PDB file of N, CA, C and O in Angstrom:
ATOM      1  N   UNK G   1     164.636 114.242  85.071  1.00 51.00           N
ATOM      2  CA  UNK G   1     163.863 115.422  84.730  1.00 51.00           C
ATOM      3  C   UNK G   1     162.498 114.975  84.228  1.00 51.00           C
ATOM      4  O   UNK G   1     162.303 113.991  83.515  1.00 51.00           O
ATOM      5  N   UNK G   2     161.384 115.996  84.784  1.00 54.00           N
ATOM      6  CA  UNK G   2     160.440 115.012  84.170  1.00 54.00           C
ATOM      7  C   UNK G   2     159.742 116.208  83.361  1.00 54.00           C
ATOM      8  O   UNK G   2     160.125 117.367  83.520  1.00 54.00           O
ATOM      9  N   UNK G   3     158.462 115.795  82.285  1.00 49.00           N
ATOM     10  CA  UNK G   3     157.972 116.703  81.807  1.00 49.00           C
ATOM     11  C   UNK G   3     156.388 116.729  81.296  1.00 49.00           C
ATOM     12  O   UNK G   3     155.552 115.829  81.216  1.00 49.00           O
ATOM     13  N   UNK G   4     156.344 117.946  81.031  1.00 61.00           N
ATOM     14  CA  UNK G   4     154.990 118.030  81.225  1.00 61.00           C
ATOM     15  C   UNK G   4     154.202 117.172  79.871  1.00 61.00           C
ATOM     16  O   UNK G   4     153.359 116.289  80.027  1.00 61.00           O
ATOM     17  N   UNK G   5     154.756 117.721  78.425  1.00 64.00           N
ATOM     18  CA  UNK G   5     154.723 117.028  77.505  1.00 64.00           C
ATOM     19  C   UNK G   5     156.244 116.768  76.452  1.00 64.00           C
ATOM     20  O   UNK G   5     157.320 117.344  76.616  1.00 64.00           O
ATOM     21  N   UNK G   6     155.975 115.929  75.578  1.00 70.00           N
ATOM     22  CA  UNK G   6     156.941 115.801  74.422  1.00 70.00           C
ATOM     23  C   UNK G   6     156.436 116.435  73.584  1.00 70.00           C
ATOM     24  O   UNK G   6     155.254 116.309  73.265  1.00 70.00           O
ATOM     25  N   UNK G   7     157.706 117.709  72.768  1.00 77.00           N
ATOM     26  CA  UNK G   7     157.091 117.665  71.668  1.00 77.00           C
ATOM     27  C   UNK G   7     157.927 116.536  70.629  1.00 77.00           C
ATOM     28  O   UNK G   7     159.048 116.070  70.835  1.00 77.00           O
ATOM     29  N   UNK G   8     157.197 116.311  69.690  1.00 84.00           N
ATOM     30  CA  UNK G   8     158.196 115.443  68.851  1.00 84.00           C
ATOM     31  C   UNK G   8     157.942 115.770  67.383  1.00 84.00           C
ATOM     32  O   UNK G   8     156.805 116.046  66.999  1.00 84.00           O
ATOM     33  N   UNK G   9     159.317 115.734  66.302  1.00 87.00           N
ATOM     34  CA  UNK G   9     159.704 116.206  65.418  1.00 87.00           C
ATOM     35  C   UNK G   9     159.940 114.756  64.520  1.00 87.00           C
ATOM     36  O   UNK G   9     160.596 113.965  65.198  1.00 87.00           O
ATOM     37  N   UNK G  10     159.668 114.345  63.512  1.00 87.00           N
ATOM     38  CA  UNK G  10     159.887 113.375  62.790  1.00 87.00           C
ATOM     39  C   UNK G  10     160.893 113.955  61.482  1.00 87.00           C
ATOM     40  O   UNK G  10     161.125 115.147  61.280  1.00 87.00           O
ATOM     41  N   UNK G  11     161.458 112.724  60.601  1.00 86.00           N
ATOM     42  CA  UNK G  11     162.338 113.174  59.625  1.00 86.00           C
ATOM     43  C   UNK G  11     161.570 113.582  58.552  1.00 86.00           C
ATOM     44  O   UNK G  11     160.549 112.896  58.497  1.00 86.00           O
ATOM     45  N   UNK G  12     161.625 114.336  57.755  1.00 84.00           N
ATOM     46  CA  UNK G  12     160.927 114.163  56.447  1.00 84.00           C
ATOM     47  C   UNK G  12     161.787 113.447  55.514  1.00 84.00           C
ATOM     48  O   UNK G  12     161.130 113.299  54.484  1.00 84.00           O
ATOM     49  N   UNK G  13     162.989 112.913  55.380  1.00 82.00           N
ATOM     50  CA  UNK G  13     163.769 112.465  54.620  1.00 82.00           C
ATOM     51  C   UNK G  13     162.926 111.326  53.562  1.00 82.00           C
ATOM     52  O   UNK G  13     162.120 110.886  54.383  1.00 82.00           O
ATOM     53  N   UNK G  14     162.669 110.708  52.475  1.00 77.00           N
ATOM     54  CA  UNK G  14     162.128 109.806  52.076  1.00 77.00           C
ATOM     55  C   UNK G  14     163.424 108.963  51.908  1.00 77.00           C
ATOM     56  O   UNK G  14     164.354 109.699  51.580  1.00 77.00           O
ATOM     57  N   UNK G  15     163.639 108.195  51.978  1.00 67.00           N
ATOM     58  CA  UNK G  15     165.031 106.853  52.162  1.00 67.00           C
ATOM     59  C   UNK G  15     164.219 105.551  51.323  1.00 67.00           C
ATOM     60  O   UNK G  15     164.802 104.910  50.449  1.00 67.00           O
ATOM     61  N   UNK G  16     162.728 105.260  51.749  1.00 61.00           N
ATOM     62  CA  UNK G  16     162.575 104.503  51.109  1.00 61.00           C
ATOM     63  C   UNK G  16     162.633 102.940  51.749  1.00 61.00           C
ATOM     64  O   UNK G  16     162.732 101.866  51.155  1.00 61.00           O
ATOM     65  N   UNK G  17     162.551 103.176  52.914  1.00 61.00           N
ATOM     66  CA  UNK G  17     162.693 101.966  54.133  1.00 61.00           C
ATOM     67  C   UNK G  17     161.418 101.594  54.880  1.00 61.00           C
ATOM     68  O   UNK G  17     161.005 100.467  55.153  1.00 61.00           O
ATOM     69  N   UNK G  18     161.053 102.407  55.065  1.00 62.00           N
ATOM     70  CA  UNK G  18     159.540 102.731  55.698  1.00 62.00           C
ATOM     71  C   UNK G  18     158.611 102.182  55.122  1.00 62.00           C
ATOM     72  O   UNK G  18     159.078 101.874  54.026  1.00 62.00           O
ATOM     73  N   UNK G  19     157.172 101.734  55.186  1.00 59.00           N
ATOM     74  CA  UNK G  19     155.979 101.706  54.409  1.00 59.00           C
ATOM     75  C   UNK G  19     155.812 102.498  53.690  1.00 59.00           C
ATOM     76  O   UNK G  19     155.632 102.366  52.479  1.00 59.00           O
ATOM     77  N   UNK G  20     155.851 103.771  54.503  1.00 69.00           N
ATOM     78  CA  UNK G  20     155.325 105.124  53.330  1.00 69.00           C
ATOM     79  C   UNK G  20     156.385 105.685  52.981  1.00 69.00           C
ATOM     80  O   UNK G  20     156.442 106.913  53.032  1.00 69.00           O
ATOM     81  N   UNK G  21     157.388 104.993  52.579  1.00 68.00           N
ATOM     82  CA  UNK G  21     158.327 105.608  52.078  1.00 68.00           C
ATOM     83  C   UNK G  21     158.944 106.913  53.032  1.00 68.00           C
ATOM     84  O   UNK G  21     159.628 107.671  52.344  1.00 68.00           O
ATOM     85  N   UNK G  22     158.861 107.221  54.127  1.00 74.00           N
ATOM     86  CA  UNK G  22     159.765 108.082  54.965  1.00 74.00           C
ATOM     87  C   UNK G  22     160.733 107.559  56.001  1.00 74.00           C
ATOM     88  O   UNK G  22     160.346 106.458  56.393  1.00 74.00           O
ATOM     89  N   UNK G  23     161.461 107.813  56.382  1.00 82.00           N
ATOM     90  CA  UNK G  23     162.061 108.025  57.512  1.00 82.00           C
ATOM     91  C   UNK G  23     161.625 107.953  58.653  1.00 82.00           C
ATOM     92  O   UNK G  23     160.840 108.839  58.988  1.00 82.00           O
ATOM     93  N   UNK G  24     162.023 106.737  59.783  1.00 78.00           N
ATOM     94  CA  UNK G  24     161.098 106.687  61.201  1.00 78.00           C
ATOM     95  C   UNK G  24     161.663 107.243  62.139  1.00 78.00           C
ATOM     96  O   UNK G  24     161.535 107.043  63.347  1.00 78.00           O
ATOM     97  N   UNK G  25     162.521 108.202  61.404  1.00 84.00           N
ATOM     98  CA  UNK G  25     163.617 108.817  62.704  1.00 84.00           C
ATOM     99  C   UNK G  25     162.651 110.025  63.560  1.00 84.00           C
ATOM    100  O   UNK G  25     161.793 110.547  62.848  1.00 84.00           O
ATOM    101  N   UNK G  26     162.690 110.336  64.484  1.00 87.00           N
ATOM    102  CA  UNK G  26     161.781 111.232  65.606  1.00 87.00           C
ATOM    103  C   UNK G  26     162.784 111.694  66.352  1.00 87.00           C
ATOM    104  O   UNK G  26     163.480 110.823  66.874  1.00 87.00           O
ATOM    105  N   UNK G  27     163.146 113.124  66.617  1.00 87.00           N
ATOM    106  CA  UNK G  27     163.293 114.094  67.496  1.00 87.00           C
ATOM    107  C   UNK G  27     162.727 114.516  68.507  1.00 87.00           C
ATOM    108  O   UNK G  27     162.028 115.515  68.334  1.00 87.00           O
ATOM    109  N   UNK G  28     162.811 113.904  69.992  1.00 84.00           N
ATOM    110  CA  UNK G  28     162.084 114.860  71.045  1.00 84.00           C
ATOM    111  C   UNK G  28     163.391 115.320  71.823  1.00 84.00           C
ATOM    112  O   UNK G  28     164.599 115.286  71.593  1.00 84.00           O
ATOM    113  N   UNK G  29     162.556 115.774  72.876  1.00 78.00           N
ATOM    114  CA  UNK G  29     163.548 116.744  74.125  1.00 78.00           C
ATOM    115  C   UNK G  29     162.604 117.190  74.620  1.00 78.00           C
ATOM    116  O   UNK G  29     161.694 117.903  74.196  1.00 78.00           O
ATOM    117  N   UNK G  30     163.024 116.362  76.400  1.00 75.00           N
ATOM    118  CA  UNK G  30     161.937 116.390  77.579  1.00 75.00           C
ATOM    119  C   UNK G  30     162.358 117.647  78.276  1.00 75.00           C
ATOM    120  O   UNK G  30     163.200 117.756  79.168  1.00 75.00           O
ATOM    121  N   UNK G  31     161.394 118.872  77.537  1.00 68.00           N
ATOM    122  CA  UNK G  31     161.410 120.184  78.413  1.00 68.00           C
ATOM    123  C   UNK G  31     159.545 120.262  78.208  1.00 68.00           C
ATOM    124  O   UNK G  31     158.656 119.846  77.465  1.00 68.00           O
ATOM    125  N   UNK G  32     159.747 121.066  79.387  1.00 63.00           N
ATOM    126  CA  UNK G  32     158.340 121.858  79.814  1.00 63.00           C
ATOM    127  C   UNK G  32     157.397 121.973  78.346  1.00 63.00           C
ATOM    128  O   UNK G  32     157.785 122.491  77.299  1.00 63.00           O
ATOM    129  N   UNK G  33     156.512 121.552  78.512  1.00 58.00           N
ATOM    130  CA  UNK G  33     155.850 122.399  76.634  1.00 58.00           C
ATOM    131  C   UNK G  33     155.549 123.631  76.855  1.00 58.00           C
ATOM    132  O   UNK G  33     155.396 124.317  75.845  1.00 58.00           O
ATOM    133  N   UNK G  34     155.353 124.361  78.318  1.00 63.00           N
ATOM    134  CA  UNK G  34     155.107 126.042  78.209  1.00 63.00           C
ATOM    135  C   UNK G  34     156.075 127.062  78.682  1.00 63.00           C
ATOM    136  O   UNK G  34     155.744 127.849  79.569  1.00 63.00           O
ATOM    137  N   UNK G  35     157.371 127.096  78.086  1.00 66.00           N
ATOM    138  CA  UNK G  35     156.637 128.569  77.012  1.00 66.00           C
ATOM    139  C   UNK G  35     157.669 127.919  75.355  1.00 66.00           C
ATOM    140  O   UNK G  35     158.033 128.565  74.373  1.00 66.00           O
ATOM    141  N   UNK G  36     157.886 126.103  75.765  1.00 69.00           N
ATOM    142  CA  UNK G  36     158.463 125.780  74.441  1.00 69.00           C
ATOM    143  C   UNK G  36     157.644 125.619  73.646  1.00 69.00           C
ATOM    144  O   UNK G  36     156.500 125.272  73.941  1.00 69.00           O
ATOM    145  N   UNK G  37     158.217 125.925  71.963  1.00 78.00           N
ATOM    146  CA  UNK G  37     158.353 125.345  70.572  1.00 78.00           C
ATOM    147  C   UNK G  37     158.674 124.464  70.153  1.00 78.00           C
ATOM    148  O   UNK G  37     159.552 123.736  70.617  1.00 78.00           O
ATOM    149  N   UNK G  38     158.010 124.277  69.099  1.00 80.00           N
ATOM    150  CA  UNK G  38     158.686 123.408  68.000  1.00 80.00           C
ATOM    151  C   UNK G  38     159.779 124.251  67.120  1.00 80.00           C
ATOM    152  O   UNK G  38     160.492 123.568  66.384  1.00 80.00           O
ATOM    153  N   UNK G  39     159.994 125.760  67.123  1.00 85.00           N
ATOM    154  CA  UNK G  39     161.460 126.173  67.109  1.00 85.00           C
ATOM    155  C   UNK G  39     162.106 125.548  68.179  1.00 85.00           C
ATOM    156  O   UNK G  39     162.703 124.495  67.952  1.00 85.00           O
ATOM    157  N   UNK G  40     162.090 126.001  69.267  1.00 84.00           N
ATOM    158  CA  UNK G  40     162.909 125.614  70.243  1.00 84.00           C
ATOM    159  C   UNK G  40     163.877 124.343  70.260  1.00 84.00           C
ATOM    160  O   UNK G  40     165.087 124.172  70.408  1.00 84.00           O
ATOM    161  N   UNK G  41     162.550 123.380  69.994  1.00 84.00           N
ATOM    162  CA  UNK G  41     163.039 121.779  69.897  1.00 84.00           C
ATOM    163  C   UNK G  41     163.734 121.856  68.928  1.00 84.00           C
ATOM    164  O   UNK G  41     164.779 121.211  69.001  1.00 84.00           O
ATOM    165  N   UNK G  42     163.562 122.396  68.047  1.00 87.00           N
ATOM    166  CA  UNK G  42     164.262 122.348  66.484  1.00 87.00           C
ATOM    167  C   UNK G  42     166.107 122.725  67.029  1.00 87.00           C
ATOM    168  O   UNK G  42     167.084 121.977  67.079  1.00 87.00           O
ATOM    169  N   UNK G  43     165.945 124.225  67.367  1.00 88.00           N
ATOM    170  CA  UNK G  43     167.209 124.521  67.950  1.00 88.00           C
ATOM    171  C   UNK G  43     168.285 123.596  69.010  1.00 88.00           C
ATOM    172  O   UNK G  43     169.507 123.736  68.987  1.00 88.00           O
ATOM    173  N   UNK G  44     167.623 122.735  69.834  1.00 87.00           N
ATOM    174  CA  UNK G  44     168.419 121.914  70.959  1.00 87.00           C
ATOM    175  C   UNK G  44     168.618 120.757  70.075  1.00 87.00           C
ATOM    176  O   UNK G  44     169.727 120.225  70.023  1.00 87.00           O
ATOM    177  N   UNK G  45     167.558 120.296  69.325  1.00 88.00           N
ATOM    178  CA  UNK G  45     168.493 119.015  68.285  1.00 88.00           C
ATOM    179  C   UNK G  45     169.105 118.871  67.291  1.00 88.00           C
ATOM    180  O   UNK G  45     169.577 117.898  66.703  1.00 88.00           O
ATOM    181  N   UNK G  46     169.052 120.587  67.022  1.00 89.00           N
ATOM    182  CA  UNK G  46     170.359 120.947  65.991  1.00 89.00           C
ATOM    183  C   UNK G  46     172.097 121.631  66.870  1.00 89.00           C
ATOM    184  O   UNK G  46     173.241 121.779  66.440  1.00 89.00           O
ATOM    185  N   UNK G  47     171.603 121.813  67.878  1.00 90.00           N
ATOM    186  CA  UNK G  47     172.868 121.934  68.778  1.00 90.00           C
ATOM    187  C   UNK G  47     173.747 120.912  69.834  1.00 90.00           C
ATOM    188  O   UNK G  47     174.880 120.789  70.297  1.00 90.00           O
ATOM    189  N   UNK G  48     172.098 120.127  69.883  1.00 90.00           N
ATOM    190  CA  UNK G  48     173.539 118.818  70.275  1.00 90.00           C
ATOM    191  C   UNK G  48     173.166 117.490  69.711  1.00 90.00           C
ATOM    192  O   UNK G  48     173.701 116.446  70.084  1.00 90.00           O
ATOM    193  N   UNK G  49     172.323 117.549  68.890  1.00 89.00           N
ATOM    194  CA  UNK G  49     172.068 115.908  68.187  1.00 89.00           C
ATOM    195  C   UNK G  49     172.257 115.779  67.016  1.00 89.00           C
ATOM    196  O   UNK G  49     172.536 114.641  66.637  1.00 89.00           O
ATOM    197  N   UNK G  50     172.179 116.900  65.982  1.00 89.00           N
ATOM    198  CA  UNK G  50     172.715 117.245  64.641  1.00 89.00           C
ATOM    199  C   UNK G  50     171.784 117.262  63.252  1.00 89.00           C
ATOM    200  O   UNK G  50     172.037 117.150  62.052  1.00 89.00           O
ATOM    201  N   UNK G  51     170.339 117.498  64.201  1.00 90.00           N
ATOM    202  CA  UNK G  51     169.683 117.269  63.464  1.00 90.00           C
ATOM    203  C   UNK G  51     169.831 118.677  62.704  1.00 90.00           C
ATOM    204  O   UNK G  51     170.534 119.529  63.246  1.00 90.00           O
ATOM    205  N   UNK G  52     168.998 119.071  61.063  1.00 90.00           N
ATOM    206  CA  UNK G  52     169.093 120.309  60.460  1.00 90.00           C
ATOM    207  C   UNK G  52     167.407 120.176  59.885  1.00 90.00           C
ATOM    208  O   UNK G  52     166.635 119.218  59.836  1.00 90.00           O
ATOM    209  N   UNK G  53     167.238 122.015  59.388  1.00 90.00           N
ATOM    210  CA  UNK G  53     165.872 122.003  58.649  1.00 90.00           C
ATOM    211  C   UNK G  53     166.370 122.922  57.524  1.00 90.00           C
ATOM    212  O   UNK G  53     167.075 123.930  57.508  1.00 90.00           O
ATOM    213  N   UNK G  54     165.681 122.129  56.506  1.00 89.00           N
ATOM    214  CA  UNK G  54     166.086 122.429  55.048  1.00 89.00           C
ATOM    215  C   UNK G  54     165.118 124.005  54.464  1.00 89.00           C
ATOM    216  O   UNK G  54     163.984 124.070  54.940  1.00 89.00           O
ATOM    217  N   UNK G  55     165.403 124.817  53.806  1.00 91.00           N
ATOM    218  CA  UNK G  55     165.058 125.876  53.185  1.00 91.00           C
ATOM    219  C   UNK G  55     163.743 126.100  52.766  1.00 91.00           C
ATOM    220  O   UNK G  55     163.050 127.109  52.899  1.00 91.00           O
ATOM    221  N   UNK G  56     163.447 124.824  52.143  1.00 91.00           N
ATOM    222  CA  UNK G  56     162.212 124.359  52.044  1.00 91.00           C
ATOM    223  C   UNK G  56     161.223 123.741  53.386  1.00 91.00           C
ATOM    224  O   UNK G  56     160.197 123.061  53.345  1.00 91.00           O
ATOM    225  N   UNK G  57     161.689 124.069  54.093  1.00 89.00           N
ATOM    226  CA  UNK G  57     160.959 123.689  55.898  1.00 89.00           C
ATOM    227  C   UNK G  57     160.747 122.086  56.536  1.00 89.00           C
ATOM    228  O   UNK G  57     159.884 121.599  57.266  1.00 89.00           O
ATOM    229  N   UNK G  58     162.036 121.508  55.849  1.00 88.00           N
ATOM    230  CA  UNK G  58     161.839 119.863  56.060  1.00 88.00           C
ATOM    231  C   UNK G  58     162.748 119.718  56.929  1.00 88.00           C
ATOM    232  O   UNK G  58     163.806 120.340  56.827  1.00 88.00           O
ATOM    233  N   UNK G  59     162.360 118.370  58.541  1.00 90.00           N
ATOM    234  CA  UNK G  59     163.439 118.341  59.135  1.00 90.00           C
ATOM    235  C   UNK G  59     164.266 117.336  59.119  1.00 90.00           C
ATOM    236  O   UNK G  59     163.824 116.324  59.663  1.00 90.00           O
ATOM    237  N   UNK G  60     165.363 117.263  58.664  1.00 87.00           N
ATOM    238  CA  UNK G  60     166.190 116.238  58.274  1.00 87.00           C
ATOM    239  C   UNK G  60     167.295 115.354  59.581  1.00 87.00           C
ATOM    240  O   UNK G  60     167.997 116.217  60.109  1.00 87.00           O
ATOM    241  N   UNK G  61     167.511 114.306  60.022  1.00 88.00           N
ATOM    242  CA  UNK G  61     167.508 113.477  61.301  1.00 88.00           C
ATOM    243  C   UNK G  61     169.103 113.448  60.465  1.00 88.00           C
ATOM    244  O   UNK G  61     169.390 113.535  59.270  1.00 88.00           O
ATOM    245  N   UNK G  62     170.343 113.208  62.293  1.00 87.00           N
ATOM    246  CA  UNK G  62     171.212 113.129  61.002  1.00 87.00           C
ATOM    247  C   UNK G  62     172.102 111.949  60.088  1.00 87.00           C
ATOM    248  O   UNK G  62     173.109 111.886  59.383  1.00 87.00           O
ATOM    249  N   UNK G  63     171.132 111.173  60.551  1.00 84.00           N
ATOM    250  CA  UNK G  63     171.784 110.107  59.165  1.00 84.00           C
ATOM    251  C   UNK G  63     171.620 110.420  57.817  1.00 84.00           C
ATOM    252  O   UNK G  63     172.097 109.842  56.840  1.00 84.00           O
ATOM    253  N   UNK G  64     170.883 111.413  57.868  1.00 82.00           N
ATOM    254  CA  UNK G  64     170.468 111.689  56.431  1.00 82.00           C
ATOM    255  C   UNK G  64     171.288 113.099  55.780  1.00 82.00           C
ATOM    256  O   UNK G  64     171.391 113.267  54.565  1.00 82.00           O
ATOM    257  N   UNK G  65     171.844 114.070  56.807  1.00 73.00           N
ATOM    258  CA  UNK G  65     172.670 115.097  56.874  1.00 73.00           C
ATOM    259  C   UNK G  65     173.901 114.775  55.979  1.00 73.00           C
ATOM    260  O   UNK G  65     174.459 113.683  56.086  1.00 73.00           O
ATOM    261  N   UNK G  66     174.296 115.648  55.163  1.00 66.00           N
ATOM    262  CA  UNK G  66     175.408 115.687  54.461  1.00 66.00           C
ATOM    263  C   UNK G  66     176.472 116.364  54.730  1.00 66.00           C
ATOM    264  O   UNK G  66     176.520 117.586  54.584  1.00 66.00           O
ATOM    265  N   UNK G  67     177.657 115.500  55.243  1.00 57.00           N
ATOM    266  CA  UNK G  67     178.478 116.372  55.830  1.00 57.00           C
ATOM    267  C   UNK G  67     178.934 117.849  55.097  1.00 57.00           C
ATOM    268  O   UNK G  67     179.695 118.620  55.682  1.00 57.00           O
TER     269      UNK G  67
END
């Protein structure tokens, strides 16, 4: 499948591994960028990769997810 662009979603998790102290985990999914979101993306890597977004609007990758 090929695509037009990536969007891509990073963790906000801070872990503390990183330089800047975040998380290098990244979320994409190779669909069309028109008529997708960054909802969208949000939705397909919370339905099959497990990623979640916190209340406060952070997206959390799921090593960092609490069962």
């Amino acid at each position: 499948m090929s695509a037009d662009a990536y969007l891509v979603i990073r963790c906000d998790e801070t872990d503390g591994t990183q330089i800047d102290g975040r998380c290098a985990s990244e979320g994409t999914w190779p669909v069309r960028h028109d008529p997708h979101t960054h909802r969208e993306l949000r939705r397909l890597l919370k339905t099959h990769r497990g990623w979640r977004r916190t209340r406060d609007g952070r997206d959390i990758c799921p090593d960092h997810t609490t069962p």
